[in-house]
GROMACS .gro file of C-alpha atoms in nm:
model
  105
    1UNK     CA    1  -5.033  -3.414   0.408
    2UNK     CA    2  -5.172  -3.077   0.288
    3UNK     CA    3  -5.088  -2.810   0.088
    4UNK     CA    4  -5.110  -2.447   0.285
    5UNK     CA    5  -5.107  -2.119   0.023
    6UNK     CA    6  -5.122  -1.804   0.187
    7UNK     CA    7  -5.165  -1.449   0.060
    8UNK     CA    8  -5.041  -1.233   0.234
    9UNK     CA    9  -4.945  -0.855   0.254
   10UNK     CA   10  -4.607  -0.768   0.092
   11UNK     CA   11  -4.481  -0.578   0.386
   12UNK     CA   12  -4.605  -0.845   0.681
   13UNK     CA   13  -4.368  -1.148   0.531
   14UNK     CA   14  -4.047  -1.080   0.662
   15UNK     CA   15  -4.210  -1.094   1.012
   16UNK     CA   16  -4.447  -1.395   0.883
   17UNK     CA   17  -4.118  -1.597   0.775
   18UNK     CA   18  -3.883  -1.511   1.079
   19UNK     CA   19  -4.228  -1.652   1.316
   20UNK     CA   20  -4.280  -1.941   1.103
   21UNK     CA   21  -3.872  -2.011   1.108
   22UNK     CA   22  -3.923  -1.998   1.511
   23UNK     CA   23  -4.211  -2.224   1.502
   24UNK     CA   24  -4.029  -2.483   1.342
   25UNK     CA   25  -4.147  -2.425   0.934
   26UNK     CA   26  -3.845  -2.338   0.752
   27UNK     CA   27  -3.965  -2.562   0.395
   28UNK     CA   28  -4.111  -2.294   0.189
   29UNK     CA   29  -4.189  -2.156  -0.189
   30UNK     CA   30  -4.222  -1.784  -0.194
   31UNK     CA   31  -4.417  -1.580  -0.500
   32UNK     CA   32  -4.486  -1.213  -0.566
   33UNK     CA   33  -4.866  -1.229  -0.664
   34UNK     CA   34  -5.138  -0.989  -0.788
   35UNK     CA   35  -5.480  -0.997  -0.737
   36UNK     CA   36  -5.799  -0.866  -0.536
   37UNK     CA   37  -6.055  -0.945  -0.317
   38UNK     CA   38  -6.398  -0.852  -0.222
   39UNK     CA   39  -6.334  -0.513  -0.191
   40UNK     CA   40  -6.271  -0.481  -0.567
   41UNK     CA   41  -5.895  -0.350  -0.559
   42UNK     CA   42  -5.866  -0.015  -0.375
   43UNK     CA   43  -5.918   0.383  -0.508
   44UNK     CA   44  -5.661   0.588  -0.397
   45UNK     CA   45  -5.759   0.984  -0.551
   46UNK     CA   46  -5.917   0.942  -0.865
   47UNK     CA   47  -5.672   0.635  -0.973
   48UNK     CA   48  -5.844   0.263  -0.930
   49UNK     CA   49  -5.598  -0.031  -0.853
   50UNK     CA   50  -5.814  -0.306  -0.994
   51UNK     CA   51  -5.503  -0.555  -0.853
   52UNK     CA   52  -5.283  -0.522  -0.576
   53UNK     CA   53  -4.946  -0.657  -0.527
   54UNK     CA   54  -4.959  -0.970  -0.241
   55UNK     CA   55  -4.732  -1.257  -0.188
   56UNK     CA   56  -4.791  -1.616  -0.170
   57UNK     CA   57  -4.656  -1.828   0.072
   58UNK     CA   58  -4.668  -2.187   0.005
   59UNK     CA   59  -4.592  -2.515   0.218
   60UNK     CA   60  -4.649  -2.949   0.236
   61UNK     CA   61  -4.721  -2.968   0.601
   62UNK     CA   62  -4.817  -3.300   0.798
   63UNK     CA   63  -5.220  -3.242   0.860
   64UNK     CA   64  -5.089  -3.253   1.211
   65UNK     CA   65  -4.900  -2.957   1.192
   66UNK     CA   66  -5.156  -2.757   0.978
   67UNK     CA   67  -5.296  -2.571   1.227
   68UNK     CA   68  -5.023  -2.425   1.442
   69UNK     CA   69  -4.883  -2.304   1.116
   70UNK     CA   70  -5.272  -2.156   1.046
   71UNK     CA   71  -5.272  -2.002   1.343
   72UNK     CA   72  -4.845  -1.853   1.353
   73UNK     CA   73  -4.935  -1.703   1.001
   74UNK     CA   74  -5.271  -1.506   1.131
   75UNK     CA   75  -5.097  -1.409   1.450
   76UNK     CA   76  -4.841  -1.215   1.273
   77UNK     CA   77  -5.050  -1.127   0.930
   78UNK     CA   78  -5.351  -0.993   1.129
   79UNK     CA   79  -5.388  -0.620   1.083
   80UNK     CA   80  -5.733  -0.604   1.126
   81UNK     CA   81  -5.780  -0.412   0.789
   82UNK     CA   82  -5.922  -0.516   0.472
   83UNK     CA   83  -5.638  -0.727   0.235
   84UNK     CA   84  -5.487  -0.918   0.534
   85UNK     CA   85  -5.464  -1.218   0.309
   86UNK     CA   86  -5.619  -1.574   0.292
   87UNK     CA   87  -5.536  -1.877   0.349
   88UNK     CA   88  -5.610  -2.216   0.154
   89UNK     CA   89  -5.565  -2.556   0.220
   90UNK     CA   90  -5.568  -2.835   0.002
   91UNK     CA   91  -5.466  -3.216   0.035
   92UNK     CA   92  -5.166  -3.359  -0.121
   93UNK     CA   93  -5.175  -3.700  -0.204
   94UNK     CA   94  -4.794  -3.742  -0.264
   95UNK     CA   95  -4.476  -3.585  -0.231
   96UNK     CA   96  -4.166  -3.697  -0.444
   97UNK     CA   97  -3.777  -3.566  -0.369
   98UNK     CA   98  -3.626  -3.502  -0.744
   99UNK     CA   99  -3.276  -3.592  -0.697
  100UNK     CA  100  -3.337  -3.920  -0.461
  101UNK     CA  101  -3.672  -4.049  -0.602
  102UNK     CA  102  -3.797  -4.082  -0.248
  103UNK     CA  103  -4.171  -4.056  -0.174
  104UNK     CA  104  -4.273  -3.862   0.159
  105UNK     CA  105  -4.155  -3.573   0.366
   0.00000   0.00000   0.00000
């Protein structure tokens, strides 16, 4: 199993969410985030943005299914511009259900 985060553009996720839904991905923790990247934050006029609002997608994915859900996210994400978003991956070693106790997805 692995854990896919992705930062994303605030105005791409309704699109991101409705393509992942059609792909089959409907398990998933949404967060408004803030942060930068390489380019620093952005200048607009003489006012600097040292952090700029993104959100974070976040799923537990078979490493099967990794990824096709890699590749639905930058298919609908991809702008071309600067702040398109990243994506990590990380493994999980276990998943637990709260209410049941039950290990697994």
């Amino acid at each position: 199993m692995e854990m896919v985060r992705a930062i994303l553009r605030p105005n791409s996720i309704d699109k991101v969410v409705c393509a992942l839904e059609e792909a089959g991905f409907f398990s998933m923790t949404k967060m408004n985030v803030f942060g930068r990247g390489k380019q620093k934050g952005i200048r607009i006029g003489e006012v600097q943005y040292d952090e700029l609002p993104k959100t974070m997608l976040m799923f537990v994915v078979n490493g099967r299914d990794t990824q096709r859900l890699i590749n639905t996210i930058t298919k609908v994400a991809n702008t071309g511009n600067f702040g398109d978003g990243k994506i990590f991956i990380s493994p999980v070693d276990a998943v637990y259900t709260i209410r049941t106790g039950e290990s697994g997805l």
